[in-house]
mmCIF file with all atom_site columns, C-alpha atoms in Angstrom:
data_model
loop_
_atom_site.group_PDB
_atom_site.id
_atom_site.type_symbol
_atom_site.label_atom_id
_atom_site.label_alt_id
_atom_site.label_comp_id
_atom_site.label_asym_id
_atom_site.label_entity_id
_atom_site.label_seq_id
_atom_site.pdbx_PDB_ins_code
_atom_site.Cartn_x
_atom_site.Cartn_y
_atom_site.Cartn_z
_atom_site.occupancy
_atom_site.B_iso_or_equiv
_atom_site.pdbx_formal_charge
_atom_site.auth_seq_id
_atom_site.auth_comp_id
_atom_site.auth_asym_id
_atom_site.auth_atom_id
_atom_site.pdbx_PDB_model_num
ATOM 1   C CA . ASP A 1 1   ? 0.000   0.000   0.000   1.00 64.00 ? 1   ASP A CA 1
ATOM 2   C CA . ALA A 1 2   ? 1.119   3.547   -0.643  1.00 69.00 ? 2   ALA A CA 1
ATOM 3   C CA . LYS A 1 3   ? 2.140   5.568   2.397   1.00 85.00 ? 3   LYS A CA 1
ATOM 4   C CA . THR A 1 4   ? -0.172  8.519   2.920   1.00 92.00 ? 4   THR A CA 1
ATOM 5   C CA . THR A 1 5   ? 0.321   11.697  4.940   1.00 94.00 ? 5   THR A CA 1
ATOM 6   C CA . GLN A 1 6   ? -2.532  13.754  6.365   1.00 97.00 ? 6   GLN A CA 1
ATOM 7   C CA . PRO A 1 7   ? -2.694  16.701  8.765   1.00 97.00 ? 7   PRO A CA 1
ATOM 8   C CA . PRO A 1 8   ? -3.624  15.470  12.236  1.00 97.00 ? 8   PRO A CA 1
ATOM 9   C CA . SER A 1 9   ? -6.520  17.842  12.704  1.00 97.00 ? 9   SER A CA 1
ATOM 10  C CA . MET A 1 10  ? -8.628  20.502  11.001  1.00 98.00 ? 10  MET A CA 1
ATOM 11  C CA . ASP A 1 11  ? -11.546 22.738  11.870  1.00 98.00 ? 11  ASP A CA 1
ATOM 12  C CA . CYS A 1 12  ? -14.262 23.871  9.500   1.00 97.00 ? 12  CYS A CA 1
ATOM 13  C CA . ALA A 1 13  ? -17.252 26.135  10.032  1.00 97.00 ? 13  ALA A CA 1
ATOM 14  C CA . GLU A 1 14  ? -20.658 24.557  9.658   1.00 97.00 ? 14  GLU A CA 1
ATOM 15  C CA . GLY A 1 15  ? -22.091 25.135  6.200   1.00 97.00 ? 15  GLY A CA 1
ATOM 16  C CA . ARG A 1 16  ? -18.725 25.770  4.596   1.00 97.00 ? 16  ARG A CA 1
ATOM 17  C CA . ALA A 1 17  ? -16.791 23.400  2.376   1.00 98.00 ? 17  ALA A CA 1
ATOM 18  C CA . ALA A 1 18  ? -14.315 21.188  4.176   1.00 98.00 ? 18  ALA A CA 1
ATOM 19  C CA . ASN A 1 19  ? -11.192 20.426  2.167   1.00 98.00 ? 19  ASN A CA 1
ATOM 20  C CA . LEU A 1 20  ? -9.087  17.576  3.508   1.00 98.00 ? 20  LEU A CA 1
ATOM 21  C CA . PRO A 1 21  ? -5.665  17.078  1.896   1.00 98.00 ? 21  PRO A CA 1
ATOM 22  C CA . CYS A 1 22  ? -3.711  13.862  1.531   1.00 97.00 ? 22  CYS A CA 1
ATOM 23  C CA . ASN A 1 23  ? -0.205  13.320  0.213   1.00 95.00 ? 23  ASN A CA 1
ATOM 24  C CA . HIS A 1 24  ? 0.585   9.984   -1.417  1.00 92.00 ? 24  HIS A CA 1
ATOM 25  C CA . SER A 1 25  ? 3.757   10.678  -3.355  1.00 90.00 ? 25  SER A CA 1
ATOM 26  C CA . THR A 1 26  ? 4.771   7.006   -3.543  1.00 88.00 ? 26  THR A CA 1
ATOM 27  C CA . ILE A 1 27  ? 1.492   5.775   -4.952  1.00 88.00 ? 27  ILE A CA 1
ATOM 28  C CA . SER A 1 28  ? 1.911   3.310   -7.801  1.00 85.00 ? 28  SER A CA 1
ATOM 29  C CA . GLY A 1 29  ? 0.012   3.266   -11.055 1.00 85.00 ? 29  GLY A CA 1
ATOM 30  C CA . ASN A 1 30  ? -2.441  0.558   -10.037 1.00 83.00 ? 30  ASN A CA 1
ATOM 31  C CA . GLU A 1 31  ? -3.269  1.955   -6.604  1.00 87.00 ? 31  GLU A CA 1
ATOM 32  C CA . TYR A 1 32  ? -6.549  3.696   -5.957  1.00 89.00 ? 32  TYR A CA 1
ATOM 33  C CA . VAL A 1 33  ? -7.052  6.441   -3.403  1.00 92.00 ? 33  VAL A CA 1
ATOM 34  C CA . TYR A 1 34  ? -9.777  5.525   -0.927  1.00 92.00 ? 34  TYR A CA 1
ATOM 35  C CA . TRP A 1 35  ? -11.334 7.766   1.697   1.00 95.00 ? 35  TRP A CA 1
ATOM 36  C CA . TYR A 1 36  ? -13.084 6.518   4.809   1.00 95.00 ? 36  TYR A CA 1
ATOM 37  C CA . ARG A 1 37  ? -14.274 8.288   7.912   1.00 97.00 ? 37  ARG A CA 1
ATOM 38  C CA . GLN A 1 38  ? -14.875 7.104   11.437  1.00 96.00 ? 38  GLN A CA 1
ATOM 39  C CA . ILE A 1 39  ? -17.341 8.764   13.710  1.00 95.00 ? 39  ILE A CA 1
ATOM 40  C CA . HIS A 1 40  ? -16.638 8.201   17.371  1.00 89.00 ? 40  HIS A CA 1
ATOM 41  C CA . SER A 1 41  ? -17.180 4.594   18.521  1.00 87.00 ? 41  SER A CA 1
ATOM 42  C CA . GLN A 1 42  ? -18.418 3.397   15.144  1.00 93.00 ? 42  GLN A CA 1
ATOM 43  C CA . GLY A 1 43  ? -16.905 1.367   12.344  1.00 94.00 ? 43  GLY A CA 1
ATOM 44  C CA . PRO A 1 44  ? -15.343 3.241   9.421   1.00 94.00 ? 44  PRO A CA 1
ATOM 45  C CA . GLN A 1 45  ? -17.682 4.453   6.699   1.00 93.00 ? 45  GLN A CA 1
ATOM 46  C CA . TYR A 1 46  ? -16.734 4.399   3.029   1.00 91.00 ? 46  TYR A CA 1
ATOM 47  C CA . ILE A 1 47  ? -16.844 7.826   1.385   1.00 95.00 ? 47  ILE A CA 1
ATOM 48  C CA . ILE A 1 48  ? -15.321 7.720   -2.074  1.00 94.00 ? 48  ILE A CA 1
ATOM 49  C CA . HIS A 1 49  ? -12.438 6.379   -4.111  1.00 91.00 ? 49  HIS A CA 1
ATOM 50  C CA . GLY A 1 50  ? -10.685 7.173   -7.378  1.00 92.00 ? 50  GLY A CA 1
ATOM 51  C CA . LEU A 1 51  ? -7.732  6.290   -9.565  1.00 91.00 ? 51  LEU A CA 1
ATOM 52  C CA . LYS A 1 52  ? -6.810  9.385   -11.559 1.00 91.00 ? 52  LYS A CA 1
ATOM 53  C CA . ASN A 1 53  ? -9.995  11.167  -12.531 1.00 90.00 ? 53  ASN A CA 1
ATOM 54  C CA . ASN A 1 54  ? -11.906 13.403  -10.163 1.00 95.00 ? 54  ASN A CA 1
ATOM 55  C CA . GLU A 1 55  ? -14.881 11.697  -8.611  1.00 96.00 ? 55  GLU A CA 1
ATOM 56  C CA . THR A 1 56  ? -18.112 12.914  -7.050  1.00 97.00 ? 56  THR A CA 1
ATOM 57  C CA . ASN A 1 57  ? -20.897 11.160  -5.215  1.00 96.00 ? 57  ASN A CA 1
ATOM 58  C CA . GLU A 1 58  ? -23.675 12.147  -2.851  1.00 95.00 ? 58  GLU A CA 1
ATOM 59  C CA . MET A 1 59  ? -21.265 12.477  0.053   1.00 95.00 ? 59  MET A CA 1
ATOM 60  C CA . ALA A 1 60  ? -18.185 14.176  -1.307  1.00 98.00 ? 60  ALA A CA 1
ATOM 61  C CA . SER A 1 61  ? -15.890 15.036  -4.181  1.00 98.00 ? 61  SER A CA 1
ATOM 62  C CA . LEU A 1 62  ? -12.393 13.703  -4.678  1.00 98.00 ? 62  LEU A CA 1
ATOM 63  C CA . ILE A 1 63  ? -9.846  15.783  -6.532  1.00 98.00 ? 63  ILE A CA 1
ATOM 64  C CA . ILE A 1 64  ? -6.671  13.936  -7.557  1.00 96.00 ? 64  ILE A CA 1
ATOM 65  C CA . THR A 1 65  ? -3.710  15.878  -8.912  1.00 96.00 ? 65  THR A CA 1
ATOM 66  C CA . GLU A 1 66  ? -2.506  15.054  -12.374 1.00 94.00 ? 66  GLU A CA 1
ATOM 67  C CA . ASP A 1 67  ? 0.700   13.491  -11.055 1.00 93.00 ? 67  ASP A CA 1
ATOM 68  C CA . ARG A 1 68  ? -1.392  11.525  -8.523  1.00 93.00 ? 68  ARG A CA 1
ATOM 69  C CA . LYS A 1 69  ? 0.914   12.487  -5.692  1.00 93.00 ? 69  LYS A CA 1
ATOM 70  C CA . SER A 1 70  ? -1.822  14.132  -3.686  1.00 95.00 ? 70  SER A CA 1
ATOM 71  C CA . SER A 1 71  ? -5.572  14.423  -3.428  1.00 96.00 ? 71  SER A CA 1
ATOM 72  C CA . THR A 1 72  ? -8.227  16.462  -1.669  1.00 98.00 ? 72  THR A CA 1
ATOM 73  C CA . LEU A 1 73  ? -11.503 15.269  -0.251  1.00 98.00 ? 73  LEU A CA 1
ATOM 74  C CA . ILE A 1 74  ? -14.173 17.943  -0.372  1.00 98.00 ? 74  ILE A CA 1
ATOM 75  C CA . LEU A 1 75  ? -17.302 17.929  1.766   1.00 98.00 ? 75  LEU A CA 1
ATOM 76  C CA . PRO A 1 76  ? -19.261 20.702  0.027   1.00 97.00 ? 76  PRO A CA 1
ATOM 77  C CA . HIS A 1 77  ? -21.488 21.830  2.898   1.00 95.00 ? 77  HIS A CA 1
ATOM 78  C CA . ALA A 1 78  ? -20.165 20.520  6.176   1.00 97.00 ? 78  ALA A CA 1
ATOM 79  C CA . THR A 1 79  ? -22.593 19.738  8.969   1.00 97.00 ? 79  THR A CA 1
ATOM 80  C CA . LEU A 1 80  ? -21.973 18.904  12.601  1.00 97.00 ? 80  LEU A CA 1
ATOM 81  C CA . ARG A 1 81  ? -22.506 15.230  11.761  1.00 96.00 ? 81  ARG A CA 1
ATOM 82  C CA . ASP A 1 82  ? -19.414 15.354  9.559   1.00 97.00 ? 82  ASP A CA 1
ATOM 83  C CA . THR A 1 83  ? -17.214 15.642  12.634  1.00 98.00 ? 83  THR A CA 1
ATOM 84  C CA . ALA A 1 84  ? -15.069 12.497  12.424  1.00 97.00 ? 84  ALA A CA 1
ATOM 85  C CA . VAL A 1 85  ? -11.609 11.136  11.717  1.00 97.00 ? 85  VAL A CA 1
ATOM 86  C CA . TYR A 1 86  ? -11.004 10.950  7.970   1.00 98.00 ? 86  TYR A CA 1
ATOM 87  C CA . TYR A 1 87  ? -8.617  8.387   6.531   1.00 96.00 ? 87  TYR A CA 1
ATOM 88  C CA . CYS A 1 88  ? -6.934  8.484   3.137   1.00 95.00 ? 88  CYS A CA 1
ATOM 89  C CA . ILE A 1 89  ? -5.667  5.090   1.964   1.00 91.00 ? 89  ILE A CA 1
ATOM 90  C CA . GLY A 1 90  ? -3.812  4.030   -1.155  1.00 87.00 ? 90  GLY A CA 1
ATOM 91  C CA . ILE A 1 91  ? -4.470  0.476   -2.242  1.00 82.00 ? 91  ILE A CA 1
ATOM 92  C CA . ALA A 1 92  ? -4.289  -1.666  -5.331  1.00 75.00 ? 92  ALA A CA 1
ATOM 93  C CA . ASN A 1 93  ? -7.835  -2.505  -6.272  1.00 61.00 ? 93  ASN A CA 1
ATOM 94  C CA . PHE A 1 94  ? -7.679  -6.257  -6.103  1.00 58.00 ? 94  PHE A CA 1
ATOM 95  C CA . GLY A 1 95  ? -10.411 -7.991  -4.198  1.00 56.00 ? 95  GLY A CA 1
ATOM 96  C CA . ASN A 1 96  ? -8.591  -9.244  -1.156  1.00 62.00 ? 96  ASN A CA 1
ATOM 97  C CA . GLU A 1 97  ? -6.131  -6.429  -0.558  1.00 73.00 ? 97  GLU A CA 1
ATOM 98  C CA . LYS A 1 98  ? -6.202  -5.340  3.051   1.00 78.00 ? 98  LYS A CA 1
ATOM 99  C CA . LEU A 1 99  ? -6.799  -1.746  4.060   1.00 82.00 ? 99  LEU A CA 1
ATOM 100 C CA . THR A 1 100 ? -4.083  -0.297  6.264   1.00 85.00 ? 100 THR A CA 1
ATOM 101 C CA . PHE A 1 101 ? -5.096  2.790   8.205   1.00 90.00 ? 101 PHE A CA 1
ATOM 102 C CA . GLY A 1 102 ? -2.801  5.693   9.027   1.00 89.00 ? 102 GLY A CA 1
ATOM 103 C CA . THR A 1 103 ? -3.515  8.260   11.696  1.00 91.00 ? 103 THR A CA 1
ATOM 104 C CA . GLY A 1 104 ? -6.017  10.234  9.614   1.00 96.00 ? 104 GLY A CA 1
ATOM 105 C CA . THR A 1 105 ? -7.297  13.782  10.040  1.00 97.00 ? 105 THR A CA 1
ATOM 106 C CA . ARG A 1 106 ? -9.614  14.652  12.888  1.00 97.00 ? 106 ARG A CA 1
ATOM 107 C CA . LEU A 1 107 ? -12.115 17.066  11.359  1.00 98.00 ? 107 LEU A CA 1
ATOM 108 C CA . THR A 1 108 ? -14.148 19.176  13.743  1.00 98.00 ? 108 THR A CA 1
ATOM 109 C CA . ILE A 1 109 ? -17.106 21.117  12.404  1.00 98.00 ? 109 ILE A CA 1
ATOM 110 C CA . ILE A 1 110 ? -17.632 24.312  14.347  1.00 97.00 ? 110 ILE A CA 1
ATOM 111 C CA . PRO A 1 111 ? -21.219 25.573  14.809  1.00 96.00 ? 111 PRO A CA 1
ATOM 112 C CA . GLY B 2 1   ? -25.459 -0.631  -0.126  1.00 62.00 ? 1   GLY B CA 1
ATOM 113 C CA . ALA B 2 2   ? -23.697 -3.666  1.262   1.00 68.00 ? 2   ALA B CA 1
ATOM 114 C CA . VAL B 2 3   ? -23.966 -4.214  4.992   1.00 88.00 ? 3   VAL B CA 1
ATOM 115 C CA . VAL B 2 4   ? -21.612 -5.849  7.439   1.00 93.00 ? 4   VAL B CA 1
ATOM 116 C CA . SER B 2 5   ? -23.017 -6.677  10.845  1.00 94.00 ? 5   SER B CA 1
ATOM 117 C CA . GLN B 2 6   ? -21.128 -7.438  14.027  1.00 96.00 ? 6   GLN B CA 1
ATOM 118 C CA . HIS B 2 7   ? -22.438 -9.075  17.155  1.00 96.00 ? 7   HIS B CA 1
ATOM 119 C CA . PRO B 2 8   ? -22.363 -8.251  19.967  1.00 97.00 ? 8   PRO B CA 1
ATOM 120 C CA . SER B 2 9   ? -21.951 -4.469  19.918  1.00 96.00 ? 9   SER B CA 1
ATOM 121 C CA . TRP B 2 10  ? -20.417 -4.601  23.356  1.00 97.00 ? 10  TRP B CA 1
ATOM 122 C CA . VAL B 2 11  ? -19.437 -7.243  25.835  1.00 97.00 ? 11  VAL B CA 1
ATOM 123 C CA . ILE B 2 12  ? -18.026 -7.331  29.347  1.00 98.00 ? 12  ILE B CA 1
ATOM 124 C CA . CYS B 2 13  ? -16.283 -10.488 30.450  1.00 96.00 ? 13  CYS B CA 1
ATOM 125 C CA . LYS B 2 14  ? -14.240 -11.714 33.354  1.00 97.00 ? 14  LYS B CA 1
ATOM 126 C CA . SER B 2 15  ? -10.512 -12.132 33.057  1.00 97.00 ? 15  SER B CA 1
ATOM 127 C CA . GLY B 2 16  ? -9.602  -15.622 31.914  1.00 97.00 ? 16  GLY B CA 1
ATOM 128 C CA . THR B 2 17  ? -12.785 -16.294 29.974  1.00 97.00 ? 17  THR B CA 1
ATOM 129 C CA . SER B 2 18  ? -13.201 -16.420 26.198  1.00 97.00 ? 18  SER B CA 1
ATOM 130 C CA . VAL B 2 19  ? -15.337 -14.168 24.061  1.00 98.00 ? 19  VAL B CA 1
ATOM 131 C CA . LYS B 2 20  ? -16.609 -14.782 20.529  1.00 98.00 ? 20  LYS B CA 1
ATOM 132 C CA . ILE B 2 21  ? -17.399 -11.946 18.133  1.00 98.00 ? 21  ILE B CA 1
ATOM 133 C CA . GLU B 2 22  ? -19.340 -12.578 14.940  1.00 97.00 ? 22  GLU B CA 1
ATOM 134 C CA . CYS B 2 23  ? -19.042 -10.716 11.653  1.00 96.00 ? 23  CYS B CA 1
ATOM 135 C CA . ARG B 2 24  ? -21.635 -11.243 8.940   1.00 95.00 ? 24  ARG B CA 1
ATOM 136 C CA . SER B 2 25  ? -21.952 -9.901  5.436   1.00 92.00 ? 25  SER B CA 1
ATOM 137 C CA . LEU B 2 26  ? -25.699 -9.486  5.107   1.00 91.00 ? 26  LEU B CA 1
ATOM 138 C CA . ASP B 2 27  ? -26.274 -9.098  1.374   1.00 86.00 ? 27  ASP B CA 1
ATOM 139 C CA . PHE B 2 28  ? -23.101 -10.239 -0.295  1.00 86.00 ? 28  PHE B CA 1
ATOM 140 C CA . GLN B 2 29  ? -20.603 -13.034 -0.109  1.00 87.00 ? 29  GLN B CA 1
ATOM 141 C CA . ALA B 2 30  ? -17.132 -12.360 1.162   1.00 85.00 ? 30  ALA B CA 1
ATOM 142 C CA . THR B 2 31  ? -14.332 -14.856 0.657   1.00 83.00 ? 31  THR B CA 1
ATOM 143 C CA . THR B 2 32  ? -12.115 -12.587 2.698   1.00 86.00 ? 32  THR B CA 1
ATOM 144 C CA . MET B 2 33  ? -12.828 -10.618 5.828   1.00 91.00 ? 33  MET B CA 1
ATOM 145 C CA . PHE B 2 34  ? -10.487 -8.545  7.946   1.00 93.00 ? 34  PHE B CA 1
ATOM 146 C CA . TRP B 2 35  ? -10.281 -8.057  11.697  1.00 96.00 ? 35  TRP B CA 1
ATOM 147 C CA . TYR B 2 36  ? -9.023  -4.844  13.252  1.00 96.00 ? 36  TYR B CA 1
ATOM 148 C CA . ARG B 2 37  ? -8.439  -3.659  16.789  1.00 97.00 ? 37  ARG B CA 1
ATOM 149 C CA . GLN B 2 38  ? -8.552  -0.057  17.921  1.00 96.00 ? 38  GLN B CA 1
ATOM 150 C CA . PHE B 2 39  ? -7.368  1.333   21.239  1.00 95.00 ? 39  PHE B CA 1
ATOM 151 C CA . PRO B 2 40  ? -8.619  4.712   22.491  1.00 92.00 ? 40  PRO B CA 1
ATOM 152 C CA . LYS B 2 41  ? -7.427  7.672   20.435  1.00 89.00 ? 41  LYS B CA 1
ATOM 153 C CA . GLN B 2 42  ? -5.495  5.411   18.088  1.00 92.00 ? 42  GLN B CA 1
ATOM 154 C CA . SER B 2 43  ? -6.032  4.282   14.531  1.00 93.00 ? 43  SER B CA 1
ATOM 155 C CA . LEU B 2 44  ? -7.298  0.886   13.455  1.00 94.00 ? 44  LEU B CA 1
ATOM 156 C CA . MET B 2 45  ? -4.674  -1.833  13.561  1.00 95.00 ? 45  MET B CA 1
ATOM 157 C CA . LEU B 2 46  ? -5.120  -4.822  11.287  1.00 94.00 ? 46  LEU B CA 1
ATOM 158 C CA . MET B 2 47  ? -4.956  -8.049  13.256  1.00 96.00 ? 47  MET B CA 1
ATOM 159 C CA . ALA B 2 48  ? -5.646  -10.723 10.679  1.00 95.00 ? 48  ALA B CA 1
ATOM 160 C CA . THR B 2 49  ? -7.141  -11.631 7.340   1.00 92.00 ? 49  THR B CA 1
ATOM 161 C CA . SER B 2 50  ? -9.857  -14.246 7.496   1.00 89.00 ? 50  SER B CA 1
ATOM 162 C CA . ASN B 2 51  ? -10.104 -16.552 4.487   1.00 85.00 ? 51  ASN B CA 1
ATOM 163 C CA . GLU B 2 52  ? -13.152 -18.690 3.854   1.00 85.00 ? 52  GLU B CA 1
ATOM 164 C CA . GLY B 2 53  ? -12.303 -22.348 4.045   1.00 84.00 ? 53  GLY B CA 1
ATOM 165 C CA . SER B 2 54  ? -8.677  -21.885 5.011   1.00 86.00 ? 54  SER B CA 1
ATOM 166 C CA . LYS B 2 55  ? -6.495  -20.624 7.818   1.00 90.00 ? 55  LYS B CA 1
ATOM 167 C CA . ALA B 2 56  ? -6.401  -16.976 8.717   1.00 93.00 ? 56  ALA B CA 1
ATOM 168 C CA . THR B 2 57  ? -3.334  -14.864 8.031   1.00 93.00 ? 57  THR B CA 1
ATOM 169 C CA . TYR B 2 58  ? -2.150  -12.972 11.091  1.00 95.00 ? 58  TYR B CA 1
ATOM 170 C CA . GLU B 2 59  ? -0.223  -9.721  11.168  1.00 95.00 ? 59  GLU B CA 1
ATOM 171 C CA . GLN B 2 60  ? 3.132   -9.616  12.860  1.00 95.00 ? 60  GLN B CA 1
ATOM 172 C CA . GLY B 2 61  ? 2.853   -9.528  16.619  1.00 95.00 ? 61  GLY B CA 1
ATOM 173 C CA . VAL B 2 62  ? -0.700  -10.910 16.784  1.00 96.00 ? 62  VAL B CA 1
ATOM 174 C CA . GLU B 2 63  ? -0.937  -14.210 18.648  1.00 95.00 ? 63  GLU B CA 1
ATOM 175 C CA . LYS B 2 64  ? -2.894  -16.688 16.545  1.00 94.00 ? 64  LYS B CA 1
ATOM 176 C CA . ASP B 2 65  ? -3.548  -18.967 19.505  1.00 95.00 ? 65  ASP B CA 1
ATOM 177 C CA . LYS B 2 66  ? -5.065  -16.132 21.470  1.00 96.00 ? 66  LYS B CA 1
ATOM 178 C CA . PHE B 2 67  ? -7.180  -14.641 18.694  1.00 97.00 ? 67  PHE B CA 1
ATOM 179 C CA . LEU B 2 68  ? -8.870  -17.572 16.996  1.00 96.00 ? 68  LEU B CA 1
ATOM 180 C CA . ILE B 2 69  ? -10.475 -16.840 13.667  1.00 95.00 ? 69  ILE B CA 1
ATOM 181 C CA . ASN B 2 70  ? -12.936 -19.076 11.872  1.00 92.00 ? 70  ASN B CA 1
ATOM 182 C CA . HIS B 2 71  ? -14.413 -18.299 8.465   1.00 90.00 ? 71  HIS B CA 1
ATOM 183 C CA . ALA B 2 72  ? -16.672 -21.267 7.868   1.00 83.00 ? 72  ALA B CA 1
ATOM 184 C CA . SER B 2 73  ? -18.990 -19.713 5.312   1.00 89.00 ? 73  SER B CA 1
ATOM 185 C CA . LEU B 2 74  ? -18.999 -16.949 2.730   1.00 89.00 ? 74  LEU B CA 1
ATOM 186 C CA . THR B 2 75  ? -21.037 -14.699 5.007   1.00 92.00 ? 75  THR B CA 1
ATOM 187 C CA . LEU B 2 76  ? -19.673 -15.360 8.482   1.00 94.00 ? 76  LEU B CA 1
ATOM 188 C CA . SER B 2 77  ? -16.338 -14.937 10.212  1.00 94.00 ? 77  SER B CA 1
ATOM 189 C CA . THR B 2 78  ? -15.805 -15.225 13.940  1.00 96.00 ? 78  THR B CA 1
ATOM 190 C CA . LEU B 2 79  ? -13.069 -13.903 16.199  1.00 97.00 ? 79  LEU B CA 1
ATOM 191 C CA . THR B 2 80  ? -12.613 -15.595 19.569  1.00 98.00 ? 80  THR B CA 1
ATOM 192 C CA . VAL B 2 81  ? -10.497 -13.871 22.183  1.00 98.00 ? 81  VAL B CA 1
ATOM 193 C CA . THR B 2 82  ? -9.282  -16.709 24.356  1.00 97.00 ? 82  THR B CA 1
ATOM 194 C CA . SER B 2 83  ? -8.330  -16.337 28.004  1.00 97.00 ? 83  SER B CA 1
ATOM 195 C CA . ALA B 2 84  ? -9.055  -12.647 27.854  1.00 97.00 ? 84  ALA B CA 1
ATOM 196 C CA . HIS B 2 85  ? -7.140  -10.217 30.043  1.00 96.00 ? 85  HIS B CA 1
ATOM 197 C CA . PRO B 2 86  ? -7.734  -6.535  30.800  1.00 97.00 ? 86  PRO B CA 1
ATOM 198 C CA . GLU B 2 87  ? -5.133  -5.524  28.203  1.00 96.00 ? 87  GLU B CA 1
ATOM 199 C CA . ASP B 2 88  ? -7.348  -7.160  25.540  1.00 97.00 ? 88  ASP B CA 1
ATOM 200 C CA . SER B 2 89  ? -10.021 -4.568  26.242  1.00 97.00 ? 89  SER B CA 1
ATOM 201 C CA . SER B 2 90  ? -10.437 -2.746  22.966  1.00 97.00 ? 90  SER B CA 1
ATOM 202 C CA . PHE B 2 91  ? -12.742 -1.914  20.074  1.00 97.00 ? 91  PHE B CA 1
ATOM 203 C CA . TYR B 2 92  ? -12.770 -4.797  17.576  1.00 98.00 ? 92  TYR B CA 1
ATOM 204 C CA . ILE B 2 93  ? -13.941 -4.118  14.028  1.00 97.00 ? 93  ILE B CA 1
ATOM 205 C CA . CYS B 2 94  ? -14.425 -6.437  11.074  1.00 96.00 ? 94  CYS B CA 1
ATOM 206 C CA . SER B 2 95  ? -14.480 -5.609  7.393   1.00 93.00 ? 95  SER B CA 1
ATOM 207 C CA . ALA B 2 96  ? -15.485 -7.385  4.225   1.00 89.00 ? 96  ALA B CA 1
ATOM 208 C CA . ARG B 2 97  ? -15.006 -6.503  0.608   1.00 80.00 ? 97  ARG B CA 1
ATOM 209 C CA . ASP B 2 98  ? -17.947 -6.624  -1.760  1.00 71.00 ? 98  ASP B CA 1
ATOM 210 C CA . GLY B 2 99  ? -16.638 -8.059  -4.959  1.00 63.00 ? 99  GLY B CA 1
ATOM 211 C CA . ALA B 2 100 ? -13.145 -8.281  -6.351  1.00 56.00 ? 100 ALA B CA 1
ATOM 212 C CA . GLY B 2 101 ? -11.090 -6.056  -8.568  1.00 52.00 ? 101 GLY B CA 1
ATOM 213 C CA . LEU B 2 102 ? -12.430 -2.966  -10.252 1.00 50.00 ? 102 LEU B CA 1
ATOM 214 C CA . GLY B 2 103 ? -14.443 -0.606  -8.121  1.00 54.00 ? 103 GLY B CA 1
ATOM 215 C CA . SER B 2 104 ? -14.878 -2.868  -5.134  1.00 65.00 ? 104 SER B CA 1
ATOM 216 C CA . GLU B 2 105 ? -15.052 -1.276  -1.734  1.00 74.00 ? 105 GLU B CA 1
ATOM 217 C CA . ALA B 2 106 ? -14.670 -2.525  1.805   1.00 82.00 ? 106 ALA B CA 1
ATOM 218 C CA . PHE B 2 107 ? -17.503 -2.266  4.282   1.00 88.00 ? 107 PHE B CA 1
ATOM 219 C CA . PHE B 2 108 ? -17.090 -2.261  8.017   1.00 93.00 ? 108 PHE B CA 1
ATOM 220 C CA . GLY B 2 109 ? -19.127 -3.578  10.877  1.00 95.00 ? 109 GLY B CA 1
ATOM 221 C CA . GLN B 2 110 ? -20.258 -1.276  13.648  1.00 95.00 ? 110 GLN B CA 1
ATOM 222 C CA . GLY B 2 111 ? -17.579 -2.640  15.955  1.00 96.00 ? 111 GLY B CA 1
ATOM 223 C CA . THR B 2 112 ? -17.580 -4.575  19.209  1.00 97.00 ? 112 THR B CA 1
ATOM 224 C CA . ARG B 2 113 ? -16.372 -2.948  22.395  1.00 97.00 ? 113 ARG B CA 1
ATOM 225 C CA . LEU B 2 114 ? -14.778 -5.563  24.625  1.00 98.00 ? 114 LEU B CA 1
ATOM 226 C CA . THR B 2 115 ? -14.159 -4.810  28.276  1.00 97.00 ? 115 THR B CA 1
ATOM 227 C CA . VAL B 2 116 ? -12.323 -7.399  30.335  1.00 97.00 ? 116 VAL B CA 1
ATOM 228 C CA . VAL B 2 117 ? -12.657 -7.000  34.096  1.00 97.00 ? 117 VAL B CA 1
#
């Protein structure tokens, strides 16, 4: 798995866009970038993943740089329920590859 | 979307006893499931990979005789913490991948909080 680096914590005002960066400079060509989040005392929740194109779903957008060395997860209108630890993971997309979690970013949404 | 269910959500047991945690994929089949452990204010640590019909693969430093894993069917994996001690108190989480290869994603159970007294 590619090593990823994320800031340990971030704050964002409620209603604003939350932009969470992730560096993955050693990512290989067949590794996807996955984002998960973990709300306190719950299991991780899948958010989004991508290979090289930008992706968007009902939860978030994922912007991947052209050189694929970094990406940004965007929560367009953050709510208090988005307060969680967000994990960026690089993994080859083969069925049984294990997900290895780093320390993630603790995002706090401020009322 | 795919759902992974863990049972129980929490358990308190006496030191020296064994505890079994179940992980089920409710609407898909999973040949592989993963077991994680999480201590307070720390990230998830992978303990082992559970393979249906074969032995589990344990991460370095995880005692296979203490954490028994059984993956007898495509929808059920169990983790048994044997002779539990207070230091085994933790949040245990399982994961299963829906499908293989392109576009597959891993889903996680809600976790089991184990407290050994």
